[in-house]
Tab-separated table of C-alpha atoms in Angstrom:
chain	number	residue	atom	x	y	z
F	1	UNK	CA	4.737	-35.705	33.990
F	2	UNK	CA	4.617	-34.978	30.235
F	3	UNK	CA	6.013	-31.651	29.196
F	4	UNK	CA	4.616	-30.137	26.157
F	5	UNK	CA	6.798	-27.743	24.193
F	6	UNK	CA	5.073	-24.262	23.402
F	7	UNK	CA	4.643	-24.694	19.861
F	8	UNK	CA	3.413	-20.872	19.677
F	9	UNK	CA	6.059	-18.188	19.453
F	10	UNK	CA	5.840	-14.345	18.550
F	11	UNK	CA	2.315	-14.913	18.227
F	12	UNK	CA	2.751	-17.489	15.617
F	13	UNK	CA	1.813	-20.962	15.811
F	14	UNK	CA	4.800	-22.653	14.732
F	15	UNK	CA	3.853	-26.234	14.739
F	16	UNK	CA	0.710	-24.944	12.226
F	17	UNK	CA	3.223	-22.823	10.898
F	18	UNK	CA	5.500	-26.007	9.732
F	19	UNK	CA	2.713	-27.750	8.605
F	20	UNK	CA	1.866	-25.272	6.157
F	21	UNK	CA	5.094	-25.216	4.993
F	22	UNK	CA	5.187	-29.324	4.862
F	23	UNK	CA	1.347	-29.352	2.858
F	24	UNK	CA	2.430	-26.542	0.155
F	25	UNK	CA	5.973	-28.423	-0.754
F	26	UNK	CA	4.065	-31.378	-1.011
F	27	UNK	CA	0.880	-30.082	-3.258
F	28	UNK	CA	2.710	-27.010	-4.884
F	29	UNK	CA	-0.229	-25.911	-6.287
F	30	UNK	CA	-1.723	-25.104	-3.058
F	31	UNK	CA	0.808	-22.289	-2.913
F	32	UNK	CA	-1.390	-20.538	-5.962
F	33	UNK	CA	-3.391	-16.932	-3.723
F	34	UNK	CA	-5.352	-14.199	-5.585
F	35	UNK	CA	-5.859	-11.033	-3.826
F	36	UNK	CA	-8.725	-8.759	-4.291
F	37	UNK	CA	-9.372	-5.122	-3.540
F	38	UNK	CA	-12.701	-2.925	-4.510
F	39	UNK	CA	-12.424	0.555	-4.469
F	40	UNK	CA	-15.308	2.950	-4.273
F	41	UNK	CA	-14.822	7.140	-5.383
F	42	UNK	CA	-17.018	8.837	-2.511
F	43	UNK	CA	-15.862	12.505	-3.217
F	44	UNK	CA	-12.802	14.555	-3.951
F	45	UNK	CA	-9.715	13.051	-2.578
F	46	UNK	CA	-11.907	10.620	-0.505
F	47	UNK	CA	-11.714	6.830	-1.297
F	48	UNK	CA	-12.878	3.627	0.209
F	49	UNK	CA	-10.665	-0.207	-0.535
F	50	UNK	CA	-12.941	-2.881	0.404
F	51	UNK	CA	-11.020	-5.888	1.184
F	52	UNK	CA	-12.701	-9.375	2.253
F	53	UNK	CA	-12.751	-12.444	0.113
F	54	UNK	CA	-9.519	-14.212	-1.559
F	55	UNK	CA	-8.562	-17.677	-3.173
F	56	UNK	CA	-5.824	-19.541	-1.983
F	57	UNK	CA	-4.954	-23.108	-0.686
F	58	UNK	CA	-6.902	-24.681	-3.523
F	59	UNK	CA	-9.849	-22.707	-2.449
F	60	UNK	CA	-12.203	-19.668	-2.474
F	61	UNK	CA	-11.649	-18.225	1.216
F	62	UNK	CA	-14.954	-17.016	3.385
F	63	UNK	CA	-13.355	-17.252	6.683
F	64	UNK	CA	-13.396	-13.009	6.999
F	65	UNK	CA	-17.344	-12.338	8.444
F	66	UNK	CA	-16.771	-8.665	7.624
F	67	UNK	CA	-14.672	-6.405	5.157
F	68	UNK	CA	-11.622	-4.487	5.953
F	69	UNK	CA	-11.807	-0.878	4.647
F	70	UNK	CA	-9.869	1.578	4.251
F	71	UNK	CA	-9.827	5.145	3.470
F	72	UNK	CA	-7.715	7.416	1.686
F	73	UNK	CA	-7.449	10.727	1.337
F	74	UNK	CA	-4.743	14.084	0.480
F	75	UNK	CA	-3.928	16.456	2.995
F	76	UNK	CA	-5.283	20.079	1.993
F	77	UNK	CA	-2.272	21.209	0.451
F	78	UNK	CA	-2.747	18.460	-2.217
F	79	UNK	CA	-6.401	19.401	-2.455
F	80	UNK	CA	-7.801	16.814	0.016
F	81	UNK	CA	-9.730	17.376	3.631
F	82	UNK	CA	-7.780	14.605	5.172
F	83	UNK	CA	-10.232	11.995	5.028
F	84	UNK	CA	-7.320	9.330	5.193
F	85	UNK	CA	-3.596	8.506	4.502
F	86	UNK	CA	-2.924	9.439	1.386
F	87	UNK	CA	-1.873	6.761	-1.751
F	88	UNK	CA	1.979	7.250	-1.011
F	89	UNK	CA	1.892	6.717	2.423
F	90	UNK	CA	-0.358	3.588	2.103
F	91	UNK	CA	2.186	2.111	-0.202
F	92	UNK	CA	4.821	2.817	3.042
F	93	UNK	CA	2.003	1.607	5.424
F	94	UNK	CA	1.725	-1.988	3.215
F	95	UNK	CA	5.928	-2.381	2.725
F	96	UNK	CA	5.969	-1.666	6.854
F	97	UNK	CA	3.571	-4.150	7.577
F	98	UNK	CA	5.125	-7.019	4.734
F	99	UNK	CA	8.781	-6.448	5.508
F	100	UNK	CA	7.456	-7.052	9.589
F	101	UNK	CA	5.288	-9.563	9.331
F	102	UNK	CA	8.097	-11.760	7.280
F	103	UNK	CA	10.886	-10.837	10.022
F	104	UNK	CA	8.238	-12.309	12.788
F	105	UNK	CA	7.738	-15.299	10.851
F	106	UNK	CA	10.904	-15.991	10.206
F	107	UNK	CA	12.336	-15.152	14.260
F	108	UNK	CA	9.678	-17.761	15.234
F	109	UNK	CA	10.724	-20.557	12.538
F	110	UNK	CA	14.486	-19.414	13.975
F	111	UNK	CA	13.234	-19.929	17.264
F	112	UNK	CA	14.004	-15.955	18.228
F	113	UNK	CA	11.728	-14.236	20.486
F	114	UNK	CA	10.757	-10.861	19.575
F	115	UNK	CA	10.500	-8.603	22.449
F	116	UNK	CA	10.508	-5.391	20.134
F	117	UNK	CA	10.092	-4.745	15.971
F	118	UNK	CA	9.319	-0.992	14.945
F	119	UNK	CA	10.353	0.709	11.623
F	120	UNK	CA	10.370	4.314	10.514
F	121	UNK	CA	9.962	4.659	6.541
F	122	UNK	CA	10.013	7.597	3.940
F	123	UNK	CA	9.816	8.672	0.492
F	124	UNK	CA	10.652	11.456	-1.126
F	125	UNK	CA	8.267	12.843	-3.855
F	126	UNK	CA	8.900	15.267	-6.457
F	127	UNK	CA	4.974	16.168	-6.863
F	128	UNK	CA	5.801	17.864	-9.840
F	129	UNK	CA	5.442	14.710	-11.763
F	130	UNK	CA	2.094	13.653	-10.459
F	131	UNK	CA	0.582	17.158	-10.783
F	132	UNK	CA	1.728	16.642	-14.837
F	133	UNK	CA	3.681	20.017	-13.835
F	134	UNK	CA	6.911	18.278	-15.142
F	135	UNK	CA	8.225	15.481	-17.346
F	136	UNK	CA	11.272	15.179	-15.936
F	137	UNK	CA	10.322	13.939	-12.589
F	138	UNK	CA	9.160	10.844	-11.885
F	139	UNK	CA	5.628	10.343	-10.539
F	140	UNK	CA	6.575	8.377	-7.449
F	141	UNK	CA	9.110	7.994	-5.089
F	142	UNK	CA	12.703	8.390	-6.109
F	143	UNK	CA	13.445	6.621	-3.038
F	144	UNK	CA	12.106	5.087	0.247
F	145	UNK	CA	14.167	4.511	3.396
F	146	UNK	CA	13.355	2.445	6.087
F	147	UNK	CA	14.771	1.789	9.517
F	148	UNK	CA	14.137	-0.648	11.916
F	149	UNK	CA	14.945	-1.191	15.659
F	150	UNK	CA	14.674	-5.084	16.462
F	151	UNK	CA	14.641	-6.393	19.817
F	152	UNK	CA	14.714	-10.069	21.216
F	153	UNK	CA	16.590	-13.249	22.840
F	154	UNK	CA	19.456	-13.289	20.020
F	155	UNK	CA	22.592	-11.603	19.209
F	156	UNK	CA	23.033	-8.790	17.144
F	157	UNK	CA	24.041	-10.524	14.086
F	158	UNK	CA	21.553	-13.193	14.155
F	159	UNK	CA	18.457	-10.237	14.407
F	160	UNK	CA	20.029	-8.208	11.569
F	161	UNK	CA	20.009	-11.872	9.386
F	162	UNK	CA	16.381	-11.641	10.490
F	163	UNK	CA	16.061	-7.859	8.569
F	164	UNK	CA	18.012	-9.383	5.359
F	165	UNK	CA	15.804	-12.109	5.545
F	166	UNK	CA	13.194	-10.143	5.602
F	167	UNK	CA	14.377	-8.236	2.589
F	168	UNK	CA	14.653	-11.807	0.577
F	169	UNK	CA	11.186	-13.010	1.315
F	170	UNK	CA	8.589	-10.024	1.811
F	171	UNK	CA	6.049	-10.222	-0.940
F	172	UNK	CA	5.556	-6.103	-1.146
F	173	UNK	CA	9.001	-5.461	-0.962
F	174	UNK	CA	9.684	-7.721	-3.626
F	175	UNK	CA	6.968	-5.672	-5.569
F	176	UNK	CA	7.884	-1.822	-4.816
F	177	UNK	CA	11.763	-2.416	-5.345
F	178	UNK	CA	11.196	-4.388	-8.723
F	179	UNK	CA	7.499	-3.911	-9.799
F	180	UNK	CA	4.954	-5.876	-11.094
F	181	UNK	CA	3.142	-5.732	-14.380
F	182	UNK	CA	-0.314	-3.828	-14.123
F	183	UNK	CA	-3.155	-4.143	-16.966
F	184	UNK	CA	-5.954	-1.828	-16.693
F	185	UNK	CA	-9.315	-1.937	-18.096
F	186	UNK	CA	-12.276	0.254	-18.317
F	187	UNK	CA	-15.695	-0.045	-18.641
F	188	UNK	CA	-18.058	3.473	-19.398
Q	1	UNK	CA	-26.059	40.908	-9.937
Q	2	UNK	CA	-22.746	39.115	-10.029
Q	3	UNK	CA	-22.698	35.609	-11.269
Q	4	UNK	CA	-19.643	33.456	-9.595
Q	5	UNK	CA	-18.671	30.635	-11.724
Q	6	UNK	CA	-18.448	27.105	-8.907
Q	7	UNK	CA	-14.976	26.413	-8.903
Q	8	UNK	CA	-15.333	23.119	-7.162
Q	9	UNK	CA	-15.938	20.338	-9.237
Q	10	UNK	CA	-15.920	16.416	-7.834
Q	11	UNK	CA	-15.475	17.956	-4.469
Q	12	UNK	CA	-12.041	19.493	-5.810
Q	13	UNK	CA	-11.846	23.211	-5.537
Q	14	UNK	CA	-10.684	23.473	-9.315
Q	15	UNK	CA	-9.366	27.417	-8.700
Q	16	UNK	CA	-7.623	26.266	-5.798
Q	17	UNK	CA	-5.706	23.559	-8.392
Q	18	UNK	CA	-4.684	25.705	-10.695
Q	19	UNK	CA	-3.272	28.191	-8.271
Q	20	UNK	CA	-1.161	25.172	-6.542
Q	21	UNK	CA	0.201	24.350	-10.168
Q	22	UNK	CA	0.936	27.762	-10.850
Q	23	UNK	CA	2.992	28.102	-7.488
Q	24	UNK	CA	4.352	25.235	-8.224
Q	25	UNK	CA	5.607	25.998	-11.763
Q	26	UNK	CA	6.796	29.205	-10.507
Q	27	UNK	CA	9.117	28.027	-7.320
Q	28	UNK	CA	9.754	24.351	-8.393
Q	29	UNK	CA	11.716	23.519	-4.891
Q	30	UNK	CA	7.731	23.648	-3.654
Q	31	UNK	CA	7.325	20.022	-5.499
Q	32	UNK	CA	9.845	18.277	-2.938
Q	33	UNK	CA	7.618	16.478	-0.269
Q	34	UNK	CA	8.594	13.659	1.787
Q	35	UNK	CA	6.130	11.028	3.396
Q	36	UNK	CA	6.171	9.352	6.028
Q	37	UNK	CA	4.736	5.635	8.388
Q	38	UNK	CA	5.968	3.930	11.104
Q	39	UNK	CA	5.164	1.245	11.922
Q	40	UNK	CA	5.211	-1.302	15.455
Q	41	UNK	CA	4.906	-4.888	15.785
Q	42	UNK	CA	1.930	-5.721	18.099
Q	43	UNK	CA	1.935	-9.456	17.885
Q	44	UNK	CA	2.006	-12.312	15.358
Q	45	UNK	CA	0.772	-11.041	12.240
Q	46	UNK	CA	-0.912	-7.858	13.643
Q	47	UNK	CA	0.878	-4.762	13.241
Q	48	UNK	CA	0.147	-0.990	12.936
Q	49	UNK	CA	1.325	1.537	11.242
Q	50	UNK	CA	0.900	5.583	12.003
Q	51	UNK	CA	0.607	8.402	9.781
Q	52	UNK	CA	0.790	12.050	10.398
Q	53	UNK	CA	3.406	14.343	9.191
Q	54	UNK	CA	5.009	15.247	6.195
Q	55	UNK	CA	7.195	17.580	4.858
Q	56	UNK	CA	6.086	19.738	1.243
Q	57	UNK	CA	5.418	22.631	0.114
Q	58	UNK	CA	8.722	23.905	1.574
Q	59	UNK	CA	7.976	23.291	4.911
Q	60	UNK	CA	6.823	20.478	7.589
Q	61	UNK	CA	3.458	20.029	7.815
Q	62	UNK	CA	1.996	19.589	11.000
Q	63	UNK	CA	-1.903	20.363	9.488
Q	64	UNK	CA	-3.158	16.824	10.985
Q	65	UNK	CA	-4.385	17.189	14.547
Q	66	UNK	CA	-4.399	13.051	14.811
Q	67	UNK	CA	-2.569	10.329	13.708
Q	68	UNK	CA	-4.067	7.496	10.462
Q	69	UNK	CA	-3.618	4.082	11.744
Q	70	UNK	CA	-3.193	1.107	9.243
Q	71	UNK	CA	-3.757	-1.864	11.048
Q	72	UNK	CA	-2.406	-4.807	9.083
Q	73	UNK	CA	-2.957	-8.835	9.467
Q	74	UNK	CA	-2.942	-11.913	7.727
Q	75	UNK	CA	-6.097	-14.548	7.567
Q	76	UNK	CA	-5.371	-18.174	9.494
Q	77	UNK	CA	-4.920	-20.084	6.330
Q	78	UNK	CA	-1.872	-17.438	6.087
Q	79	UNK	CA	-1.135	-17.914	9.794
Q	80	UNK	CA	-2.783	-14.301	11.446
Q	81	UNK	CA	-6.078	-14.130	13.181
Q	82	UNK	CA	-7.246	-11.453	10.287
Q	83	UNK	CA	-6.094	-7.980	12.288
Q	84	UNK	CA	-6.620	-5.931	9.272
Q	85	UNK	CA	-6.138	-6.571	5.586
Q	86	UNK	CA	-2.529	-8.423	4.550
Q	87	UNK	CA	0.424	-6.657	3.091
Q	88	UNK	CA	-0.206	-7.579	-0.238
Q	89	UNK	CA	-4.211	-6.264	-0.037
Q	90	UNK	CA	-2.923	-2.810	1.020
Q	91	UNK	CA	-0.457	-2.348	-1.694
Q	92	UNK	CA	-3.937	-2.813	-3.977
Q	93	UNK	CA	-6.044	-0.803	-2.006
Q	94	UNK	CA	-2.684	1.723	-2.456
Q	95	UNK	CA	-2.700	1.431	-6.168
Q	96	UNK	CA	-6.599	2.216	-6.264
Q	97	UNK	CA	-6.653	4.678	-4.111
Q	98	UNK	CA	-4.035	6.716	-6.009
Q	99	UNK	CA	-5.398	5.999	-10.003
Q	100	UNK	CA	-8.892	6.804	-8.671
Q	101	UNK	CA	-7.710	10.288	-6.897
Q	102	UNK	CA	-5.602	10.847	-10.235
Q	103	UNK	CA	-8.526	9.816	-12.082
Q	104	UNK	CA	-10.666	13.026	-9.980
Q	105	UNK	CA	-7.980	15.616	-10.187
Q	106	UNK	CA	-7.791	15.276	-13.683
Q	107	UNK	CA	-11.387	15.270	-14.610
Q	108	UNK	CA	-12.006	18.011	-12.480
Q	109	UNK	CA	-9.146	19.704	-14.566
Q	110	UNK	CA	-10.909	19.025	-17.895
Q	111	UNK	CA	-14.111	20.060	-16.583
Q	112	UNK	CA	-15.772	16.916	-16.542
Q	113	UNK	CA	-18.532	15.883	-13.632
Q	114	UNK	CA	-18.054	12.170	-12.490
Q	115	UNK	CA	-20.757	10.336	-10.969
Q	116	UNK	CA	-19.020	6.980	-10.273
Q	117	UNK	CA	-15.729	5.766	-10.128
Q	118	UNK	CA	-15.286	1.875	-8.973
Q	119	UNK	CA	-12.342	-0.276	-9.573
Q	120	UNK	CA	-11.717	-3.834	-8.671
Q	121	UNK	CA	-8.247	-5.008	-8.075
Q	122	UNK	CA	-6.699	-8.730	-8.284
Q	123	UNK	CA	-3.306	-9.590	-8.026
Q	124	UNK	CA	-2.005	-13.256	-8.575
Q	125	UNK	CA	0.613	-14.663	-5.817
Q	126	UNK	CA	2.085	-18.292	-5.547
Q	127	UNK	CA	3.246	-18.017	-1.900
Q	128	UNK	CA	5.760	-20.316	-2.007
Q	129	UNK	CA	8.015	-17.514	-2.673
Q	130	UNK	CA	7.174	-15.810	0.317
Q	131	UNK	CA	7.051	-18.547	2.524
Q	132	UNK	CA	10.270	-19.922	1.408
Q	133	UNK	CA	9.760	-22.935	-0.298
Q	134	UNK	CA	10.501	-22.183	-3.563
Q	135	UNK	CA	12.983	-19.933	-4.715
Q	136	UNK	CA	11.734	-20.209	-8.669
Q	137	UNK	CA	8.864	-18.022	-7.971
Q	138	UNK	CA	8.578	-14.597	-7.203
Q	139	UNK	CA	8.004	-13.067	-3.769
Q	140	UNK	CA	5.433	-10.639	-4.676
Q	141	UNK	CA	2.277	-10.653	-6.978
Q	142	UNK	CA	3.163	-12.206	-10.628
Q	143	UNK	CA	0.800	-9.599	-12.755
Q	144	UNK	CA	-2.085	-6.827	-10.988
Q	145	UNK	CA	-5.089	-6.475	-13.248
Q	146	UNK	CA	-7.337	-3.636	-12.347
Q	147	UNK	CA	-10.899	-2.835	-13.661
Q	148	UNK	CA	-12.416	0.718	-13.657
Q	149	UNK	CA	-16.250	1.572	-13.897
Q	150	UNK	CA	-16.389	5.682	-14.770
Q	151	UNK	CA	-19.424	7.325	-15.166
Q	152	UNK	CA	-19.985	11.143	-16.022
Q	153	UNK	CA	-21.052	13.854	-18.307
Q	154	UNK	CA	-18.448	13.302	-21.186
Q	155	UNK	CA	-18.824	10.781	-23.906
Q	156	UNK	CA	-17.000	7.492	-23.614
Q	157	UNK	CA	-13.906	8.070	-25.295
Q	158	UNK	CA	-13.138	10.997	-22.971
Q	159	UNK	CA	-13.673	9.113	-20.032
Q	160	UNK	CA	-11.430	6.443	-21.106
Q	161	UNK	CA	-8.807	9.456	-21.425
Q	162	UNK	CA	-8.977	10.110	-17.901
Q	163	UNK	CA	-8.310	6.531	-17.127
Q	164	UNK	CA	-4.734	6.184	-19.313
Q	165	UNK	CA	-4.083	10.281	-17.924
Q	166	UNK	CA	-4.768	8.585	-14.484
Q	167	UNK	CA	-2.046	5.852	-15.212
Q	168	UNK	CA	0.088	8.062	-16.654
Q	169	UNK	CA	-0.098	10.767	-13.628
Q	170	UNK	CA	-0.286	8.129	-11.329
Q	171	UNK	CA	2.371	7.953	-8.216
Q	172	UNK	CA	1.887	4.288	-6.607
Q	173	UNK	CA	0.884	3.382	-10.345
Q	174	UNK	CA	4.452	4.428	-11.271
Q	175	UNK	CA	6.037	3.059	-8.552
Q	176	UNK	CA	3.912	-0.604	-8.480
Q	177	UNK	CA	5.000	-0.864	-12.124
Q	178	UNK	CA	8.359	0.382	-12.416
Q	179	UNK	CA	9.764	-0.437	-8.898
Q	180	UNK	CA	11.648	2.228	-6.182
Q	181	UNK	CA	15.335	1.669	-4.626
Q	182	UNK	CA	14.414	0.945	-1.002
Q	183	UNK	CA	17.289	1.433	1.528
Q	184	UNK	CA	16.860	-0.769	4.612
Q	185	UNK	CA	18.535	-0.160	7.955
Q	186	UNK	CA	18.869	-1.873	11.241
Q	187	UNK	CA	19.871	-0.832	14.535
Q	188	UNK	CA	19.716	-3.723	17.676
């Protein structure tokens, strides 16, 4: 009888997982991704991201059959009807989802199997600033906090390296705690 | 007969806005508002986050009779089977979502009628930093460019006011540019 180790872990296929790894440190410049967002005005508060194509492993990417969209909104004390999240808690939604996604990646390269990852995040807001009531405020967050529970088949120390780990490698929290140059353009 | 000027403008109830910056100005304490996600592994790359309450205005705000879902992903070149946009594609749609809404709210303050407002989003990423094979790039995106198409009744130069107010006004703009301290916690 031939056993045949599981190569798929936390969801993740970790023997395709590897080879990814093994193809980008050999051809570096596979490593190179653009992102892409549209975003359409419908009315008010109300706001539609389309989200479909990308480039990235040396190539334009067509593998998504139909867009992603989502919707944003402001509740009605900011003047919205709630016709989504609104901007602020997107940005929470998008560090949740990076700072997870990187700690499940890196359980299942570290062989850890995840039997529970939640998080609880906020931000506090002076709206002051982005009403242009005050100048002395700033627009965004002064500060987010975020909390996770992690469960799974290692000790406490080794699933807390997996949070700092996290921390070191996720793409939007790299972004929100040390930002990113933004040009914008207009056309009329 | 009577002749009521419309106070909403862009689907923004202009009189409303004014009042809410008034109150505002008046009892500053009203500013402080504090949002909220959390967020729960589901497998892999999938993961979800919720949205409901927030605190503002002095008080909690339990206006929202259901939950937002984000449902987040990543694409199989990335190692997901494409459960919803990735990480990096919300923090654009974030950043549109919140210049565009700016964008409205301070139109409608200057009285001007918008018919469209698009943007397209791109942000540049060599992965390698988030995958963890290089530590001489960056984690997150390198530089966001973002492209607006306004249309309304105001001539161009006023339009492209409203797009630098909207950056200037802007809370994930602010916060996407300039960074946020993010305090990360961990219980096992």
């Amino acid at each position: 009888m031939t056993h045949v180790l599981p190569t798929v872990r936390n969801g993740v296929d970790s023997a395709q997982m590897f080879g990814t790894l093994d193809a980008i440190k050999a051809n570096p410049e596979l490593g190179a991704f653009e992102f892409r967002a549209t975003n359409t005005w419908i009315d008010g508060a109300h706001n539609r991201a389309t989200i479909q194509y990308f480039y990235g492993a040396g190539q334009e990417d067509h593998s998504r059959r139909e867009p992603f969209t989502v919707d944003a909104g402001e509740p009605a004390i900011l003047l919205g009807s709630d016709t989504g999240p609104n901007p602020a808690e997107l940005l929470l939604s998008a560090l949740a989802a990076c700072l997870t996604t990187t700690l499940v990646y890196v359980a299942t390269a570290r062989k850890v199997q995840l039997s529970e990852v939640s998080s609880t995040l906020t931000g506090k807001m002076d709206v002051r600033g982005a009403l242009g009531v005050s100048d002395e405020v700033r627009n965004g967050f002064t500060d987010i906090s975020v909390h996770f529970d992690v469960k799974g088949d290692a000790d406490d120390a080794k699933l807390r390296e997996l949070v700092d780990r996290a921390q070191q490698r996720s793409a939007v929290y790299d972004m929100v705690t040390h930002g990113v140059p933004v040009a914008v353009t207009c056309s009329t």
